[in-house]
Coordinates of C-alpha atoms in Angstrom, one line a residue:
Chain A
M147 CA -6.8 -26.2 -26.5
I148 CA -9.9 -25.7 -28.6
Q149 CA -9.4 -23.7 -31.8
L150 CA -12.2 -22.6 -34.1
K151 CA -10.9 -21.2 -37.4
G152 CA -13.1 -19.4 -39.8
L153 CA -16.0 -21.6 -38.8
S154 CA -19.2 -21.3 -40.8
K155 CA -22.5 -23.2 -41.0
A156 CA -25.2 -22.5 -43.5
F157 CA -28.6 -24.2 -43.6
Q158 CA -30.4 -24.5 -46.9
T159 CA -34.1 -24.0 -46.8
K160 CA -36.4 -24.1 -49.8
T161 CA -36.3 -20.4 -50.4
Q162 CA -33.0 -19.2 -48.9
T163 CA -29.7 -20.0 -47.3
V164 CA -29.6 -19.2 -43.6
T165 CA -26.1 -18.6 -42.2
A166 CA -26.3 -19.8 -38.6
V167 CA -22.6 -19.5 -37.8
D168 CA -20.6 -16.9 -39.8
N169 CA -16.8 -17.1 -39.9
V170 CA -16.2 -17.6 -36.2
S171 CA -12.6 -17.8 -34.9
I172 CA -12.1 -18.4 -31.2
S173 CA -9.4 -19.9 -29.2
I174 CA -10.3 -21.6 -25.9
D175 CA -7.6 -22.4 -23.3
E176 CA -7.2 -25.5 -21.3
G177 CA -9.0 -25.5 -18.0
E178 CA -11.0 -22.3 -18.6
I179 CA -14.7 -21.8 -18.5
F180 CA -15.6 -20.1 -21.7
G181 CA -19.0 -18.6 -22.1
I182 CA -20.8 -17.8 -25.3
I183 CA -23.8 -15.5 -24.9
G184 CA -26.4 -14.4 -27.4
Y185 CA -30.1 -14.2 -27.9
S186 CA -32.0 -17.2 -29.3
G187 CA -31.3 -17.5 -32.9
A188 CA -27.9 -16.0 -32.6
G189 CA -26.4 -19.3 -33.7
K190 CA -24.8 -20.3 -30.4
S191 CA -26.6 -23.7 -30.3
T192 CA -25.3 -24.5 -33.8
L193 CA -21.8 -23.3 -32.8
V194 CA -21.6 -25.6 -29.9
R195 CA -22.8 -28.5 -32.0
L196 CA -20.0 -27.9 -34.5
L197 CA -17.6 -28.6 -31.7
N198 CA -18.5 -32.3 -31.5
K199 CA -19.7 -32.5 -35.1
L200 CA -23.4 -33.0 -34.3
E201 CA -23.6 -30.4 -37.0
T202 CA -21.2 -30.5 -40.0
A203 CA -19.4 -27.2 -40.7
T204 CA -19.9 -25.7 -44.1
S205 CA -16.4 -24.3 -44.0
G206 CA -13.7 -23.7 -41.4
E207 CA -12.1 -26.0 -38.9
V208 CA -12.4 -27.1 -35.3
T209 CA -9.4 -28.6 -33.5
I210 CA -9.4 -30.0 -30.0
E211 CA -6.0 -30.8 -28.6
G212 CA -4.5 -30.6 -32.1
E213 CA -7.1 -33.1 -33.5
S214 CA -9.2 -31.8 -36.3
I215 CA -12.8 -32.7 -35.3
T216 CA -14.2 -31.3 -38.6
S217 CA -12.4 -34.0 -40.6
L218 CA -13.3 -37.0 -38.4
K219 CA -15.8 -39.7 -39.6
G220 CA -17.2 -43.0 -38.4
Q221 CA -15.5 -44.8 -35.6
S222 CA -12.8 -42.1 -35.1
L223 CA -15.5 -39.5 -34.7
R224 CA -17.4 -41.6 -32.2
S225 CA -14.2 -42.2 -30.2
A226 CA -13.5 -38.4 -30.2
R227 CA -17.0 -37.7 -29.1
Q228 CA -16.5 -39.9 -26.0
E229 CA -13.9 -37.4 -24.9
I230 CA -16.3 -34.4 -25.3
G231 CA -19.1 -34.4 -22.7
M232 CA -22.3 -32.6 -23.4
V233 CA -25.0 -31.3 -21.1
F234 CA -28.4 -30.2 -22.5
Q235 CA -31.1 -27.7 -21.6
H236 CA -33.8 -30.3 -21.4
F237 CA -31.4 -32.9 -19.8
N238 CA -32.2 -35.6 -22.5
L239 CA -32.1 -38.5 -20.1
L240 CA -33.4 -41.9 -20.9
W241 CA -36.7 -42.2 -18.9
S242 CA -36.6 -46.0 -19.2
R243 CA -33.3 -46.1 -17.2
T244 CA -32.6 -45.3 -13.6
V245 CA -30.2 -42.6 -12.5
A246 CA -27.4 -45.2 -12.2
E247 CA -28.2 -46.8 -15.6
N248 CA -28.4 -43.4 -17.2
I249 CA -24.9 -42.5 -15.9
A250 CA -23.7 -46.0 -17.0
F251 CA -25.0 -45.4 -20.5
P252 CA -21.9 -43.7 -22.0
L253 CA -19.7 -46.3 -20.3
E254 CA -21.7 -49.0 -22.1
I255 CA -21.2 -47.2 -25.3
A256 CA -17.4 -47.2 -24.5
K257 CA -17.7 -50.9 -23.9
Q258 CA -16.5 -50.9 -20.3
S259 CA -17.0 -54.0 -18.2
K260 CA -19.9 -54.2 -15.8
Q261 CA -17.5 -54.0 -12.8
E262 CA -15.7 -50.9 -14.1
R263 CA -19.1 -49.3 -14.8
S264 CA -20.6 -49.7 -11.4
K265 CA -17.4 -48.4 -9.7
R266 CA -17.4 -45.4 -12.0
V267 CA -21.1 -44.7 -11.6
Q268 CA -20.7 -44.6 -7.8
E269 CA -17.8 -42.1 -8.1
L270 CA -20.0 -39.9 -10.4
V271 CA -23.0 -40.1 -8.2
N272 CA -20.9 -38.9 -5.3
L273 CA -19.3 -36.2 -7.4
V274 CA -22.7 -34.6 -8.3
G275 CA -24.3 -35.2 -5.0
L276 CA -27.0 -37.7 -5.9
E277 CA -26.3 -40.3 -3.2
G278 CA -29.3 -42.4 -2.4
R279 CA -31.1 -41.6 -5.7
E280 CA -29.2 -44.2 -7.8
D281 CA -32.3 -46.3 -8.3
S282 CA -34.8 -43.5 -9.0
Y283 CA -36.2 -42.9 -12.5
P284 CA -35.8 -39.5 -14.1
S285 CA -39.5 -38.8 -13.7
Q286 CA -39.1 -39.0 -10.0
L287 CA -36.4 -36.3 -9.9
S288 CA -36.6 -32.5 -9.8
G289 CA -35.1 -30.4 -12.6
G290 CA -31.9 -29.7 -10.7
Q291 CA -31.4 -33.4 -9.9
K292 CA -32.0 -34.3 -13.6
Q293 CA -29.4 -31.9 -14.6
R294 CA -27.0 -33.4 -12.1
V295 CA -27.6 -36.8 -13.7
G296 CA -26.9 -35.1 -17.1
I297 CA -23.6 -33.7 -15.8
A298 CA -22.6 -37.0 -14.3
R299 CA -23.4 -38.8 -17.5
A300 CA -21.4 -36.2 -19.5
L301 CA -18.4 -36.7 -17.2
A302 CA -18.5 -40.5 -17.2
N303 CA -15.8 -41.1 -19.8
N304 CA -13.4 -38.6 -18.3
P305 CA -13.8 -36.1 -21.1
K306 CA -11.3 -33.3 -21.9
V307 CA -14.1 -30.8 -22.7
L308 CA -17.6 -30.3 -21.3
L309 CA -20.1 -28.6 -23.6
C310 CA -23.1 -27.0 -21.9
D311 CA -26.0 -26.1 -24.1
E312 CA -28.2 -23.8 -22.1
A313 CA -27.6 -26.2 -19.2
T314 CA -29.4 -24.0 -16.6
S315 CA -32.1 -22.3 -18.8
A316 CA -34.8 -24.7 -17.8
L317 CA -34.1 -24.3 -14.1
D318 CA -35.3 -21.8 -11.5
P319 CA -32.7 -19.2 -10.2
K320 CA -31.8 -21.1 -7.0
T321 CA -31.3 -24.4 -8.8
T322 CA -29.4 -22.5 -11.5
D323 CA -27.0 -21.3 -8.8
S324 CA -26.5 -24.8 -7.4
I325 CA -25.8 -26.2 -10.9
L326 CA -23.3 -23.4 -11.6
A327 CA -21.6 -24.0 -8.3
L328 CA -21.3 -27.7 -9.3
L329 CA -19.8 -26.8 -12.7
T330 CA -17.3 -24.4 -11.1
D331 CA -16.4 -27.1 -8.6
I332 CA -15.8 -29.7 -11.4
N333 CA -13.8 -27.2 -13.3
K334 CA -11.5 -26.7 -10.4
K335 CA -11.3 -30.3 -9.2
L336 CA -10.8 -31.9 -12.6
G337 CA -9.2 -29.0 -14.5
L338 CA -11.9 -29.6 -17.1
T339 CA -12.3 -27.1 -20.0
I340 CA -16.0 -26.0 -20.1
V341 CA -17.7 -24.3 -23.0
L342 CA -21.0 -22.9 -22.0
I343 CA -23.7 -21.2 -24.0
T344 CA -26.4 -19.2 -22.5
H345 CA -28.7 -16.2 -22.9
E346 CA -28.3 -15.3 -19.3
M347 CA -25.6 -12.8 -18.4
H348 CA -25.9 -13.9 -14.8
V349 CA -24.5 -17.3 -15.8
I350 CA -21.5 -15.7 -17.5
R351 CA -20.8 -13.4 -14.6
K352 CA -21.0 -16.2 -12.0
I353 CA -18.7 -18.8 -13.5
C354 CA -17.0 -17.8 -16.8
H355 CA -13.5 -16.7 -17.2
R356 CA -13.9 -15.5 -20.7
V357 CA -16.9 -14.7 -22.8
A358 CA -17.8 -14.3 -26.5
V359 CA -20.9 -12.4 -27.5
M360 CA -22.7 -13.7 -30.5
E361 CA -25.1 -11.8 -32.8
S362 CA -26.6 -13.2 -36.0
G363 CA -24.0 -15.9 -36.4
R364 CA -20.9 -13.7 -35.7
V365 CA -18.8 -13.2 -32.6
V366 CA -19.1 -9.5 -32.1
E367 CA -17.1 -9.2 -28.9
E368 CA -14.7 -11.4 -27.0
G369 CA -12.5 -11.2 -23.9
P370 CA -12.1 -11.8 -20.2
V371 CA -15.5 -11.5 -18.5
L372 CA -14.4 -8.6 -16.2
Q373 CA -13.1 -6.6 -19.1
V374 CA -16.2 -7.1 -21.2
F375 CA -18.3 -6.2 -18.3
R376 CA -16.3 -3.1 -17.6
N377 CA -16.0 -1.9 -21.1
P378 CA -18.6 -3.3 -23.3
R379 CA -17.9 -2.0 -26.8
E380 CA -20.8 -3.4 -28.9
H381 CA -24.4 -2.4 -28.4
M382 CA -25.4 -6.0 -28.0
T383 CA -22.8 -6.5 -25.2
K384 CA -24.0 -3.4 -23.4
E385 CA -27.5 -4.7 -23.5
F386 CA -26.4 -8.0 -21.8
V387 CA -24.2 -6.2 -19.3
R388 CA -27.0 -3.9 -18.4
Q389 CA -29.1 -6.9 -17.4
I390 CA -27.1 -7.4 -14.3
T391 CA -24.7 -4.5 -13.7
E392 CA -26.6 -1.3 -13.7
P393 CA -29.0 -0.7 -10.9
E394 CA -32.6 -1.4 -11.7
E395 CA -33.3 2.1 -12.9
D396 CA -31.2 3.5 -15.7
A397 CA -29.0 6.5 -14.9
S398 CA -31.3 8.7 -16.8
E399 CA -34.2 7.9 -14.4
I400 CA -32.4 9.1 -11.3
V401 CA -34.3 11.9 -9.7
F402 CA -32.3 15.1 -9.9
N403 CA -33.8 16.9 -7.0
E404 CA -33.5 20.6 -7.9
E405 CA -33.4 21.7 -4.3
E406 CA -30.4 19.5 -3.6
T407 CA -27.0 21.0 -4.1
G408 CA -23.8 19.3 -5.3
V409 CA -23.3 16.9 -8.1
V410 CA -24.4 13.4 -8.9
V411 CA -21.5 11.1 -9.7
Q412 CA -21.5 7.6 -11.1
L413 CA -18.6 5.5 -9.8
K414 CA -17.5 2.4 -11.6
F415 CA -15.4 0.0 -9.7
L416 CA -13.2 -2.7 -11.2
E417 CA -11.4 -5.7 -9.8
N418 CA -11.2 -5.6 -6.0
K419 CA -11.6 -1.9 -5.7
A420 CA -15.2 -2.5 -4.9
E421 CA -14.2 -4.0 -1.6
Q422 CA -12.2 -0.9 -0.4
P423 CA -13.6 1.9 1.8
F424 CA -13.3 4.8 -0.7
I425 CA -16.4 6.6 0.4
S426 CA -15.2 7.0 3.9
K427 CA -11.8 8.1 2.7
V428 CA -13.3 10.7 0.6
I429 CA -15.4 12.1 3.4
R430 CA -12.4 12.1 5.8
Q431 CA -9.9 13.7 3.4
F432 CA -12.1 16.3 1.8
D433 CA -14.7 18.7 3.1
V434 CA -17.6 17.1 1.4
D435 CA -20.8 15.2 2.3
V436 CA -21.6 12.1 0.4
N437 CA -25.0 10.7 -0.1
I438 CA -25.5 7.3 -1.6
I439 CA -28.3 7.2 -4.1
Q440 CA -28.1 3.7 -5.4
G441 CA -25.6 1.1 -6.5
K442 CA -24.9 -2.6 -7.2
I443 CA -21.8 -4.7 -6.9
S444 CA -21.4 -8.0 -8.8
Q445 CA -19.0 -10.9 -8.2
T446 CA -17.3 -12.6 -11.1
Q447 CA -14.8 -15.5 -11.1
R448 CA -11.9 -13.1 -11.3
G449 CA -13.0 -10.3 -8.9
S450 CA -15.9 -8.0 -8.2
Y451 CA -17.0 -4.9 -9.9
G452 CA -19.9 -2.6 -9.8
S453 CA -21.3 0.9 -10.1
L454 CA -22.6 3.3 -7.5
F455 CA -24.5 6.6 -7.8
I456 CA -23.6 9.2 -5.2
R457 CA -24.3 12.8 -4.6
I458 CA -21.3 14.9 -3.4
K459 CA -22.1 18.1 -1.6
G460 CA -19.6 20.8 -0.8
S461 CA -17.7 23.6 -2.4
S462 CA -16.9 23.0 -6.1
E463 CA -13.2 23.0 -5.3
E464 CA -13.5 20.3 -2.7
I465 CA -15.7 18.3 -5.1
D466 CA -13.1 18.5 -7.8
K467 CA -10.4 17.4 -5.4
A468 CA -12.5 14.5 -4.3
L469 CA -13.2 13.4 -7.9
A470 CA -9.5 13.7 -8.8
Y471 CA -8.6 11.5 -5.8
L472 CA -11.1 8.8 -6.9
R473 CA -9.7 8.9 -10.5
E474 CA -6.2 8.5 -9.1
E475 CA -7.4 5.3 -7.4
E476 CA -8.5 4.0 -10.8
I477 CA -12.2 4.4 -10.1
E478 CA -14.1 5.8 -13.0
A479 CA -16.0 8.8 -11.7
E480 CA -18.5 10.3 -14.2
V481 CA -20.4 13.5 -13.2
M482 CA -24.0 13.1 -14.3
E483 CA -25.6 16.0 -16.1
R484 CA -28.7 17.4 -14.6
A485 CA -31.6 16.3 -16.6
Chain B
M181 CA -81.1 -78.8 -17.7
L182 CA -77.5 -77.5 -17.7
N183 CA -76.3 -81.1 -18.1
T184 CA -78.4 -81.9 -21.1
W185 CA -77.5 -78.6 -22.6
M186 CA -73.8 -79.2 -22.4
E187 CA -74.1 -82.8 -23.5
E188 CA -74.2 -81.9 -27.2
I189 CA -70.6 -80.6 -26.9
N190 CA -67.6 -82.8 -27.7
W191 CA -65.2 -81.4 -25.1
E192 CA -62.2 -83.2 -26.5
N193 CA -62.7 -81.4 -29.8
M194 CA -63.2 -78.2 -28.0
W195 CA -59.9 -78.5 -26.1
V196 CA -58.0 -79.4 -29.2
A197 CA -59.5 -76.4 -31.0
T198 CA -58.6 -74.1 -28.1
W199 CA -55.0 -75.3 -28.2
E200 CA -54.9 -74.8 -31.9
T201 CA -56.2 -71.2 -31.5
L202 CA -53.7 -70.6 -28.8
F203 CA -50.9 -72.1 -30.9
M204 CA -51.8 -70.0 -34.0
S205 CA -52.2 -66.8 -31.9
L206 CA -49.0 -67.2 -30.0
I207 CA -46.7 -68.1 -32.9
A208 CA -48.3 -65.4 -35.0
V209 CA -47.9 -62.8 -32.3
A210 CA -44.2 -63.7 -31.8
A211 CA -43.5 -63.6 -35.5
T212 CA -45.6 -60.4 -36.0
F213 CA -43.7 -58.8 -33.2
L214 CA -40.4 -59.6 -34.8
L215 CA -41.3 -58.8 -38.4
G216 CA -43.4 -55.7 -37.5
T217 CA -40.6 -54.3 -35.3
I218 CA -38.1 -54.7 -38.1
L219 CA -40.5 -53.1 -40.6
G220 CA -41.4 -50.3 -38.2
V221 CA -37.8 -49.5 -37.4
L222 CA -37.1 -49.4 -41.1
L223 CA -40.0 -47.1 -41.7
Y224 CA -38.9 -44.8 -38.9
L225 CA -35.2 -44.7 -39.7
T226 CA -35.7 -44.0 -43.4
D227 CA -38.1 -41.2 -42.8
K228 CA -37.2 -37.6 -43.3
G229 CA -34.8 -36.2 -40.8
N230 CA -33.8 -39.6 -39.3
M231 CA -30.6 -41.6 -39.2
W232 CA -31.0 -43.5 -42.5
E233 CA -33.1 -40.9 -44.3
N234 CA -33.8 -42.5 -47.7
K235 CA -36.8 -41.5 -49.7
P236 CA -37.0 -44.5 -52.2
V237 CA -36.7 -47.1 -49.4
H238 CA -39.2 -45.3 -47.2
T239 CA -41.7 -44.9 -50.0
V240 CA -41.5 -48.6 -51.1
T241 CA -41.7 -49.9 -47.5
A242 CA -44.6 -47.6 -46.8
A243 CA -46.4 -48.7 -49.9
V244 CA -45.9 -52.5 -49.2
V245 CA -47.1 -51.9 -45.6
N246 CA -50.2 -49.9 -46.7
I247 CA -51.2 -52.5 -49.3
F248 CA -51.0 -55.5 -47.0
R249 CA -52.7 -53.6 -44.3
S250 CA -55.6 -52.6 -46.5
I251 CA -56.4 -56.1 -48.0
P252 CA -59.3 -57.6 -46.0
F253 CA -57.9 -60.6 -44.1
I254 CA -60.4 -63.1 -45.6
I255 CA -59.2 -62.1 -49.1
L256 CA -55.6 -62.2 -48.1
I257 CA -55.9 -65.8 -47.0
I258 CA -57.2 -66.8 -50.4
L259 CA -54.6 -64.7 -52.2
L260 CA -51.9 -66.4 -50.2
I261 CA -53.1 -70.0 -50.9
P262 CA -50.4 -70.7 -53.6
F263 CA -47.7 -69.2 -51.3
T264 CA -48.8 -71.2 -48.3
T265 CA -49.1 -74.5 -50.3
F266 CA -45.6 -73.8 -51.7
L267 CA -44.2 -73.1 -48.3
L268 CA -45.9 -75.9 -46.2
G269 CA -47.2 -78.3 -48.8
T270 CA -50.8 -77.9 -47.5
M271 CA -53.3 -75.1 -46.8
L272 CA -55.1 -77.0 -44.1
G273 CA -54.5 -77.0 -40.4
P274 CA -53.3 -74.5 -37.9
S275 CA -49.7 -74.1 -39.3
A276 CA -51.1 -73.3 -42.7
A277 CA -52.9 -70.3 -41.2
L278 CA -49.7 -68.8 -40.0
P279 CA -48.3 -67.2 -43.2
A280 CA -51.5 -65.3 -43.8
L281 CA -51.8 -64.3 -40.1
I282 CA -48.3 -63.0 -40.0
I283 CA -48.4 -61.2 -43.3
G284 CA -51.8 -59.7 -42.4
A285 CA -50.8 -58.5 -39.0
A286 CA -47.1 -57.5 -39.3
P287 CA -47.8 -54.4 -41.5
F288 CA -50.4 -53.2 -39.1
Y289 CA -48.0 -53.6 -36.2
A290 CA -45.2 -52.0 -38.2
R291 CA -47.2 -48.8 -38.3
L292 CA -47.8 -48.9 -34.6
V293 CA -44.1 -49.4 -34.0
E294 CA -43.3 -46.4 -36.3
I295 CA -45.7 -44.2 -34.3
G296 CA -44.1 -45.4 -31.0
L297 CA -40.6 -44.7 -32.3
R298 CA -41.6 -41.2 -33.4
E299 CA -42.6 -40.4 -29.8
V300 CA -39.0 -41.0 -28.7
D301 CA -37.5 -37.7 -27.7
K302 CA -35.1 -36.5 -30.5
G303 CA -33.0 -34.9 -27.8
V304 CA -32.2 -38.2 -26.3
I305 CA -31.0 -39.5 -29.7
E306 CA -28.9 -36.4 -30.1
A307 CA -27.4 -36.9 -26.6
S308 CA -26.6 -40.5 -27.5
Q309 CA -24.8 -39.4 -30.7
A310 CA -22.9 -36.8 -28.7
M311 CA -21.7 -39.7 -26.4
G312 CA -20.3 -41.5 -29.4
A313 CA -23.0 -44.1 -29.8
S314 CA -23.1 -46.1 -33.0
Q315 CA -26.3 -46.4 -35.0
W316 CA -26.8 -50.0 -33.8
Q317 CA -26.3 -48.9 -30.2
I318 CA -28.8 -46.1 -30.7
I319 CA -31.4 -48.6 -32.1
Q320 CA -30.8 -51.2 -29.5
K321 CA -30.1 -49.1 -26.4
V322 CA -32.2 -46.0 -27.0
L323 CA -34.9 -46.3 -29.6
L324 CA -36.4 -49.7 -28.7
P325 CA -36.1 -49.4 -24.9
E326 CA -37.6 -45.9 -24.9
A327 CA -40.4 -46.9 -27.2
L328 CA -41.0 -50.2 -25.3
P329 CA -44.3 -49.3 -23.6
S330 CA -45.8 -48.3 -27.1
L331 CA -44.4 -51.5 -28.6
I332 CA -46.0 -53.6 -25.9
S333 CA -49.4 -51.9 -26.0
G334 CA -49.2 -52.1 -29.8
I335 CA -48.6 -55.9 -29.8
T336 CA -51.5 -56.3 -27.4
V337 CA -53.8 -54.6 -29.8
T338 CA -52.3 -56.6 -32.7
G339 CA -52.6 -59.8 -30.7
I340 CA -56.3 -59.4 -30.1
T341 CA -56.8 -58.7 -33.8
L342 CA -54.8 -61.9 -34.5
V343 CA -57.1 -64.0 -32.3
S344 CA -60.1 -62.8 -34.4
Y345 CA -58.0 -63.5 -37.5
T346 CA -57.5 -67.1 -36.4
A347 CA -61.2 -67.5 -36.2
M348 CA -61.5 -66.3 -39.8
A349 CA -58.7 -68.6 -40.9
G350 CA -60.6 -71.4 -39.3
V351 CA -63.5 -71.0 -41.6
V352 CA -61.2 -71.8 -44.6
G353 CA -59.7 -74.8 -43.0
G354 CA -57.2 -73.4 -40.6
G355 CA -58.4 -75.2 -37.5
G356 CA -59.0 -73.8 -34.1
L357 CA -62.1 -72.5 -32.3
G358 CA -63.3 -70.5 -35.4
N359 CA -63.2 -73.7 -37.5
L360 CA -65.0 -75.6 -34.7
A361 CA -67.7 -73.0 -34.3
Y362 CA -68.3 -72.9 -38.0
Q363 CA -68.2 -76.6 -38.9
E364 CA -69.5 -78.3 -35.7
G365 CA -71.6 -75.4 -34.6
F366 CA -73.0 -73.4 -37.5
Q367 CA -73.2 -76.1 -40.1
R368 CA -74.8 -78.6 -37.8
S369 CA -77.0 -76.1 -36.1
N370 CA -75.3 -76.7 -32.8
N371 CA -75.6 -73.3 -31.1
E372 CA -74.1 -74.5 -27.9
V373 CA -70.8 -75.2 -29.6
V374 CA -70.8 -71.7 -31.2
F375 CA -71.6 -70.2 -27.7
V376 CA -68.8 -72.1 -25.9
A377 CA -66.3 -71.4 -28.7
T378 CA -67.2 -67.7 -28.5
V379 CA -66.8 -67.6 -24.7
L380 CA -63.4 -69.3 -25.0
I381 CA -62.2 -66.8 -27.6
L382 CA -63.4 -64.0 -25.3
V383 CA -61.4 -65.5 -22.4
I384 CA -58.3 -65.6 -24.5
V385 CA -58.7 -62.0 -25.6
F386 CA -59.3 -60.8 -22.0
I387 CA -56.3 -62.6 -20.8
L388 CA -54.2 -61.2 -23.6
Q389 CA -55.4 -57.7 -22.9
W390 CA -54.8 -58.1 -19.1
I391 CA -51.2 -59.3 -19.7
G392 CA -50.5 -56.4 -22.1
D393 CA -51.9 -53.8 -19.7
V394 CA -50.0 -55.1 -16.7
W395 CA -46.8 -55.3 -18.6
T396 CA -47.1 -51.9 -20.1
R397 CA -47.8 -50.3 -16.8
Q398 CA -44.9 -52.0 -15.2
I399 CA -42.3 -50.8 -17.7
D400 CA -43.6 -47.4 -18.3
K401 CA -41.5 -45.1 -16.1
R402 CA -42.4 -41.8 -17.9

């Protein structure tokens, strides 16, 4: 639905040219939540602004539903923008307007009649769960409520695409989760395509279907969230994935107690394997003892996955058999070296 | 004693002068608000990084504003005599003071408007652009409403300056309380007239300040 082809954006400063976005090509499907992750300065904010031409591309093309955004100008660009909602990190609400008036603002821009506006505003207020706050001013709202207004406003003109520019980065973890739940809900209810940029892997894991990892202007890795989490190829991706998947301590920090026998094994689960009773099966079928050291399981939009450190004790034959069984069940089992 | 003290005052003249001062101030405030806002918006929009970024226009506007803002008002009145006579056929009376009052105050107010507009969150302007707002819609629905408290408190300050300008204009024949205090009071050594005229000007200033404060507080939802 959204195609980026060889998209680049360079900024000219007095002394040098800074390439913020460097030859990016991505294809985003209709109805999916596509995440773009990167550290600040990676060019993701610029990239998302190229999608509605808030920034003009130096080269390359953006098409949304076959319409080339990069070549639009004037009135046709403004009409196209009305079909692309955008949510901001700092909400960017008009403080001089009430909640209802803020949500009505894009409808005024689209020159809708007063009656249509008030009807639509009420629908949106209900959709984002702000009933009773219609006449409050933004300064009277909490961060999460402000972002709900921002989302309602972005959805007012029934856009095809919703762009989220660090929409949860200014919010506390609990509020972040409620906003993410709202976005997932909207995605399911309205079938809306969402492009979301963030520096928090947590956000990607929670709601995205696919993810692109950006580093200094380029997309270094791209794919379904579960696959990227399972098999991060690039160093940058591994760093992000480690933020939430690996247990707090790194594998290397696990205490290898010399007096203990057996081997330490790291198990990596994928898809729904994490929800099946493998450990008890291993204990029942083989003559081994299993001791759980530590582990973590994460939920994503398309299933859960995780990693678990266990110590298997028993004869080396039985241990090998147990490992073979796990591998047969498509669980990655890696024997950790003694430090 | 109070009776004899006030007997020297021609109250009819005093009221006429008060109305003249009010008339000059109100018309000048309204015109200054309009002209200053237009100039201020122009200064803001043509500045670097804004919607109509245009260095020549910005530089010329800024220069004109700075020049007229810097000329002492009493000299500006004299400089504008030919212009006023051409425009109104006379340079006497309250109406004749208006061109000088407006030209003197509008550049000052334009700067206040510019400062107020600069305080409008750039993110809000970006959000409006992302919604497909036209430039005119952004000016009318975002910039001016978001800067309104600054615009109101700015016009209050300018209005008070204008009241004191009317007194100066009075000295060179503009009418109003300044003229009365100077001609009937100072030149005829009638200190009571000077005193009453001063009190009336103070009352006007206080009322103006009060209206401005209340209004600003009411619309400021930040």
